[in-house]
Amino acid sequence: MKKLLLHIALFFSLICFSQNEQLAQYYYDKGDFEKAKISYEELLANIPQNTQYFLRTIDCFQQLQQFELAEKAIQNRLTKYNQGSLLVELGYNYQLQKNDVKAKGYYEQAIERIRKNPNEVYGTANSFERKVQLEYALKAYQTATEIQPNYNFNYQQGLLYGQLGNFDKMITTFLDEAYGNPQNSVVIQNQLSRFMTDEADNSFSDALRKALILKVQKSQDLFWNRYLSWFYAQQKEFSKAFIQEKAIYKRNPESLGSILNLANLAIEEEDQEVAKEILDFVILNTKDLALLIQAHSYLIDLKISKATEKDYTTINTEIEALLKEFEISPFSLSLQLIQAHFVTFQLKKPEQGKEIIKRALDLQLNTYEVAQAKMELADIFLFEEKFNQALLYYSQIEMDLKNDAVAHEASLKAAKTSYFKGDFPWALKQFKELKAANTQLIANDALEYFLLINDNTVADSTQTALKAFAKGDYLMYQNRNQEAIAQFQLVLKSFKGNEIEAVTELRLGQLYEKTGEYNLALSQYQNITDHHSDGIYIDEALFFSAEIYNKKLSDAEKAKPLYEKIIFNHQDSIYFVEARKKFRELRGDKNL
């Protein structure tokens, strides 16, 4: 009984303590530092060793300009715990009072403590970084490694050099660390990518390119060819990345996997010419069955994406020949799925498509392969307007692969199915949940449909315009492009001036692009920029127009000002980074 009472007492004390912590955080976030200070002092009294509570208490003192109280508290803690990081806190307390001499004195004392005990570097350097004393943080790491050469703070120092704007030193430090400890390459590449994206000009990317080219020229180590290939892929210069990959393959012809990955990146970025060149190279240089099938699958997908109706018979014959060559097996699943999709969406033979999938499901497939096959089967049911059967298969994938990216894709397709069938409340709920998906493409897609349904329901509670628009979207899904165009034109005619107008013009622009009618597409996008410049589709209209001028019509002079408008007027757009890069290319900024 006593034990039970003790557990109950502990339970309630933990709940109370948690509530006090939340209250302190609330006051702190709100900027009510007087109340936050009292709350954190109470928390600190209960757990004196808690560093976070102590630092928050000191911060509250400083926000209230109670510098003497802050100093006294820091000095008392320094006497009790003797931590070098507290010298940084004392120095910063004087810096806030504009007493730079005393501040510097304490900072130097903190560095001196590291000379005597290099282990102090961890807390001290971290304190300097939190106080944005980057030069001192760098000095702390350098001092520790002077005393203990086996310490490795290259990653931390590389970041600090970057934050200080010393890009040459940052690049040198990061590349040395990547070469010395290849297991750290991924996190280093992530940081380099961030700087390549964030820098306002091309100076960082140019410096990194030069450094990597120099490494390749001076060293025979393939590590640097791989790094240079990675750099070019980040810059979407896939032909240059391919040159590096071929150089790697000539000296180490064990695997073509990385070259195939490069082809996939080129396809995703619509650089079809380079993608085809890479895929042809893979097919000529491998006998690996999996690689061959994947390369052929990518090539067929490329051909389908560019095909017109007159090409369909040839493509269908080619797919059948490939399946005859590689046979029906789990290895050729990707080709079987392509065939099922092609005969359904291009040849309009869904029954044949379902037969292909059902045959595939009889093979010995793993869980992911089964999910792929079921996804295609659900897509075919959706094509046939068999919405409930489509939803059944999408839900099976969600259950079988919970929290996986494939499950999220199935969830998105299920939400679109509800949208197509006119069940807007349920679709809205699903899109709302998917806005927070880990996969950016799924999150963006979900957000687009959420806003579409939400905005047009607010504007028209009967959802008449939305139903007509969803019908056009469904015709687009079925690849019935001319019927979709007619439906969207009817929406424009019937609901002119309504909320639905701008997004309808966007869809028409996308359809005209798909059918190769670029001037009509530009006209639709121009309507958005002229009449809906304060709406949510303006950045898409500008970017899609710029891409048509740049990629399809080869008119750089008309593309440049459109990219420029995104850069200066739509910094929050998902197209901002790409628009900035394209604008620089067209302006001739890049060091090709």
XYZ file of C-alpha atoms in Angstrom, residues 140-473:
334
model
C 38.343 26.849 -29.011
C 38.367 23.932 -31.478
C 41.777 24.909 -32.863
C 43.269 25.194 -29.365
C 41.980 21.746 -28.372
C 43.406 20.075 -31.506
C 46.788 21.784 -30.955
C 47.007 20.125 -27.534
C 45.321 16.862 -28.559
C 46.009 16.182 -32.290
C 43.824 13.048 -32.169
C 40.752 15.238 -31.616
C 38.779 15.790 -34.815
C 36.654 18.914 -35.105
C 36.953 19.368 -38.875
C 33.192 19.245 -39.408
C 32.505 21.866 -36.718
C 35.327 24.073 -37.994
C 34.120 23.755 -41.586
C 30.668 24.963 -40.556
C 32.149 27.894 -38.640
C 34.312 28.926 -41.604
C 31.176 28.917 -43.740
C 29.220 31.006 -41.235
C 32.118 33.456 -41.130
C 32.122 33.718 -44.926
C 35.540 32.110 -45.353
C 34.393 29.758 -48.112
C 37.832 28.683 -49.323
C 38.775 27.524 -45.825
C 35.392 25.889 -45.374
C 35.723 23.927 -48.608
C 39.290 22.824 -47.840
C 38.347 21.703 -44.333
C 35.230 19.841 -45.436
C 36.933 18.091 -48.360
C 39.865 17.014 -46.193
C 37.420 15.622 -43.641
C 35.371 13.816 -46.312
C 38.495 12.182 -47.734
C 39.919 11.269 -44.312
C 36.584 9.980 -42.982
C 34.398 8.914 -45.927
C 31.628 7.876 -43.510
C 31.043 11.611 -42.936
C 30.675 12.396 -46.648
C 26.874 12.458 -46.673
C 26.527 15.034 -43.865
C 29.296 17.126 -45.439
C 27.615 16.995 -48.848
C 24.356 18.085 -47.195
C 26.095 21.164 -45.792
C 27.839 21.936 -49.076
C 24.482 21.647 -50.882
C 22.929 24.074 -48.420
C 25.619 26.670 -49.074
C 25.380 26.085 -52.839
C 21.649 26.816 -52.611
C 21.688 29.641 -50.066
C 24.486 31.812 -51.376
C 23.214 34.930 -53.149
C 25.811 34.639 -55.908
C 27.757 31.831 -57.514
C 31.016 32.433 -55.663
C 30.647 29.409 -53.367
C 29.694 26.991 -56.151
C 32.528 28.283 -58.341
C 35.048 27.876 -55.505
C 33.853 24.327 -54.792
C 33.976 23.398 -58.488
C 37.551 24.677 -58.815
C 38.647 22.882 -55.644
C 37.191 19.564 -56.835
C 38.621 19.860 -60.361
C 42.035 20.542 -58.802
C 41.681 17.436 -56.611
C 40.794 15.304 -59.667
C 43.749 16.668 -61.624
C 46.281 16.189 -58.814
C 45.081 12.831 -57.478
C 44.456 9.474 -59.095
C 41.951 8.593 -56.378
C 38.450 7.930 -57.789
C 37.024 9.440 -54.605
C 37.410 12.886 -56.166
C 35.809 11.885 -59.479
C 32.793 10.673 -57.493
C 32.714 13.934 -55.557
C 32.927 15.997 -58.742
C 30.166 13.879 -60.288
C 28.043 14.555 -57.196
C 28.732 18.299 -57.538
C 27.690 18.396 -61.200
C 24.528 16.411 -60.389
C 23.674 18.977 -57.697
C 24.118 21.702 -60.306
C 21.978 19.649 -62.722
C 24.865 19.544 -65.191
C 24.243 15.876 -65.917
C 26.401 15.637 -69.035
C 29.440 16.733 -66.985
C 28.531 14.333 -64.189
C 28.327 11.575 -66.818
C 31.881 12.344 -67.989
C 33.117 11.751 -64.422
C 31.059 8.566 -64.070
C 32.503 7.191 -67.304
C 36.015 7.965 -66.050
C 35.226 6.044 -62.855
C 33.764 3.126 -64.809
C 36.808 2.801 -67.085
C 39.057 2.290 -64.055
C 36.550 0.384 -61.936
C 34.015 -1.407 -64.156
C 32.437 -3.363 -61.314
C 29.088 -1.601 -61.204
C 27.004 0.721 -63.309
C 24.526 1.384 -60.515
C 25.666 4.950 -59.862
C 25.473 5.748 -63.601
C 21.909 4.403 -63.680
C 21.074 6.617 -60.679
C 22.447 9.576 -62.615
C 20.148 8.713 -65.528
C 17.210 8.706 -63.131
C 18.174 12.179 -61.852
C 18.407 13.453 -65.427
C 14.944 12.031 -66.169
C 13.484 13.693 -63.064
C 14.906 17.022 -64.246
C 13.612 16.435 -67.788
C 17.085 16.352 -69.324
C 15.957 13.595 -71.659
C 18.779 13.843 -74.168
C 21.480 13.192 -71.561
C 19.330 10.563 -69.842
C 19.040 8.605 -73.112
C 22.806 8.858 -73.682
C 23.478 7.485 -70.183
C 20.948 4.661 -70.543
C 22.366 3.611 -73.929
C 25.810 3.475 -72.300
C 24.509 1.232 -69.499
C 22.820 -1.148 -71.961
C 26.001 -1.431 -74.047
C 28.256 -2.055 -71.050
C 26.439 -4.473 -68.780
C 25.140 -8.026 -68.758
C 23.586 -7.604 -65.319
C 19.925 -8.570 -65.786
C 18.535 -6.152 -63.165
C 20.488 -3.192 -64.584
C 19.531 -4.044 -68.154
C 15.827 -4.253 -67.332
C 15.935 -1.019 -65.321
C 17.746 0.827 -68.112
C 15.278 -0.425 -70.721
C 12.385 0.518 -68.406
C 13.682 4.066 -68.114
C 14.136 4.283 -71.889
C 10.610 3.051 -72.598
C 9.222 5.554 -70.086
C 11.138 8.313 -71.900
C 9.708 7.259 -75.243
C 6.153 7.134 -73.856
C 6.504 10.614 -72.318
C 7.341 12.089 -75.747
C 5.062 9.851 -77.843
C 2.073 10.843 -79.928
C -0.694 8.453 -80.948
C 1.099 7.468 -84.155
C 4.015 6.109 -82.054
C 1.882 3.836 -79.863
C 1.982 0.715 -82.047
C 5.797 0.825 -82.311
C 6.198 1.333 -78.553
C 3.790 -1.502 -77.754
C 5.741 -3.832 -80.066
C 8.999 -2.804 -78.377
C 7.638 -3.513 -74.894
C 6.400 -6.957 -75.989
C 9.820 -7.728 -77.538
C 11.599 -6.747 -74.298
C 9.295 -8.931 -72.197
C 9.904 -11.810 -74.592
C 13.658 -11.266 -74.260
C 13.710 -10.940 -70.453
C 10.693 -13.229 -69.818
C 7.882 -12.814 -67.293
C 9.500 -12.980 -63.860
C 9.918 -10.817 -60.753
C 13.051 -9.365 -62.426
C 11.008 -7.887 -65.273
C 8.239 -6.480 -63.049
C 9.050 -2.861 -63.940
C 8.528 -3.625 -67.654
C 5.275 -5.473 -66.903
C 3.943 -2.485 -64.944
C 4.921 -0.105 -67.740
C 3.098 -2.329 -70.220
C -0.040 -2.460 -68.049
C -0.056 1.317 -67.691
C 0.603 1.872 -71.385
C -2.169 -0.409 -72.679
C -4.592 1.208 -70.209
C -3.820 4.901 -70.444
C -2.503 5.144 -74.009
C -4.227 2.276 -75.846
C -7.405 2.517 -73.686
C -7.482 -1.241 -73.013
C -7.894 -1.457 -69.208
C -9.006 -5.112 -69.253
C -5.693 -6.084 -70.839
C -3.883 -3.919 -68.282
C -5.597 -5.724 -65.399
C -4.722 -9.120 -66.867
C -1.046 -8.126 -66.992
C -1.120 -7.052 -63.329
C -2.993 -10.132 -62.137
C -0.414 -12.315 -63.893
C 2.347 -10.338 -62.160
C 0.718 -10.802 -58.742
C 0.943 -14.594 -59.216
C 4.757 -14.314 -59.266
C 6.958 -14.661 -56.167
C 7.087 -10.955 -55.306
C 8.342 -9.273 -52.150
C 6.182 -6.855 -50.141
C 7.314 -3.760 -52.043
C 6.837 -5.425 -55.431
C 3.323 -6.502 -54.443
C 2.620 -2.895 -53.421
C 3.866 -1.633 -56.802
C 1.627 -4.076 -58.655
C -1.391 -3.247 -56.490
C -0.773 0.464 -57.011
C -0.911 0.014 -60.778
C -4.032 -2.156 -60.472
C -5.708 0.536 -58.347
C -4.733 3.157 -60.949
C -6.422 1.068 -63.638
C -9.594 0.676 -61.566
C -9.576 4.444 -61.092
C -9.189 4.863 -64.871
C -12.343 2.721 -65.273
C -14.271 4.885 -62.769
C -14.382 1.931 -60.361
C -13.619 4.211 -57.447
C -14.386 1.823 -54.572
C -12.205 -0.944 -55.984
C -9.375 1.550 -56.477
C -9.765 2.743 -52.880
C -9.680 -0.850 -51.647
C -6.258 -1.496 -53.214
C -4.824 1.855 -52.140
C -5.901 1.116 -48.548
C -4.260 -2.341 -48.719
C -0.952 -0.682 -49.636
C -1.372 1.800 -46.762
C -1.917 -1.081 -44.321
C 0.922 -3.254 -45.670
C 3.554 -0.479 -45.682
C 2.554 1.819 -42.833
C 4.520 5.097 -42.635
C 6.507 4.204 -45.754
C 6.861 6.649 -48.679
C 4.956 4.165 -50.876
C 2.101 4.163 -48.342
C 2.028 7.970 -48.438
C 1.811 7.829 -52.229
C -1.120 5.415 -51.926
C -2.768 7.770 -49.419
C -2.386 10.673 -51.847
C -3.926 8.638 -54.670
C -6.784 7.585 -52.384
C -7.432 11.246 -51.552
C -7.448 12.107 -55.269
C -9.877 9.241 -55.877
C -12.272 10.739 -53.301
C -11.811 14.105 -55.012
C -12.529 12.673 -58.485
C -15.734 10.988 -57.289
C -16.912 14.255 -55.700
C -16.498 13.290 -52.043
C -14.877 16.636 -51.244
C -15.207 16.649 -47.402
C -13.388 13.311 -47.094
C -10.789 14.277 -49.712
C -10.175 17.579 -47.878
C -9.552 15.716 -44.611
C -7.068 13.365 -46.294
C -5.219 16.177 -48.099
C -4.996 18.106 -44.829
C -3.214 15.176 -43.163
C -0.902 14.626 -46.145
C 0.288 18.256 -46.109
C 2.674 17.175 -43.347
C 4.064 14.169 -45.275
C 7.827 13.599 -45.137
C 8.029 13.414 -48.931
C 8.121 16.977 -50.258
C 6.427 16.153 -53.569
C 3.505 14.468 -51.797
C 3.222 17.321 -49.284
C 3.212 19.937 -52.084
C 0.646 18.000 -54.111
C -1.580 17.550 -51.058
C -1.332 21.253 -50.211
C -2.334 22.207 -53.770
C -5.506 20.080 -53.629
C -6.296 21.140 -50.062
C -6.241 24.802 -51.086
C -8.221 24.048 -54.258
C -11.056 22.328 -52.371
C -11.004 24.637 -49.356
C -10.919 27.926 -51.304
C -13.624 26.892 -53.759
C -15.883 25.510 -51.025
C -15.679 28.832 -49.155
C -16.422 30.729 -52.368
C -19.253 28.383 -53.440
C -20.902 26.242 -50.765
C -22.768 24.239 -53.440
C -19.378 23.230 -54.935
C -20.890 23.372 -58.430
C -17.770 24.892 -60.007
C -15.499 22.513 -58.103
C -17.450 19.479 -59.370
C -17.089 20.684 -62.961
C -13.372 21.340 -62.403
C -12.820 17.896 -60.803
C -14.373 16.318 -63.893
C -11.730 18.064 -66.017
C -8.996 16.842 -63.655
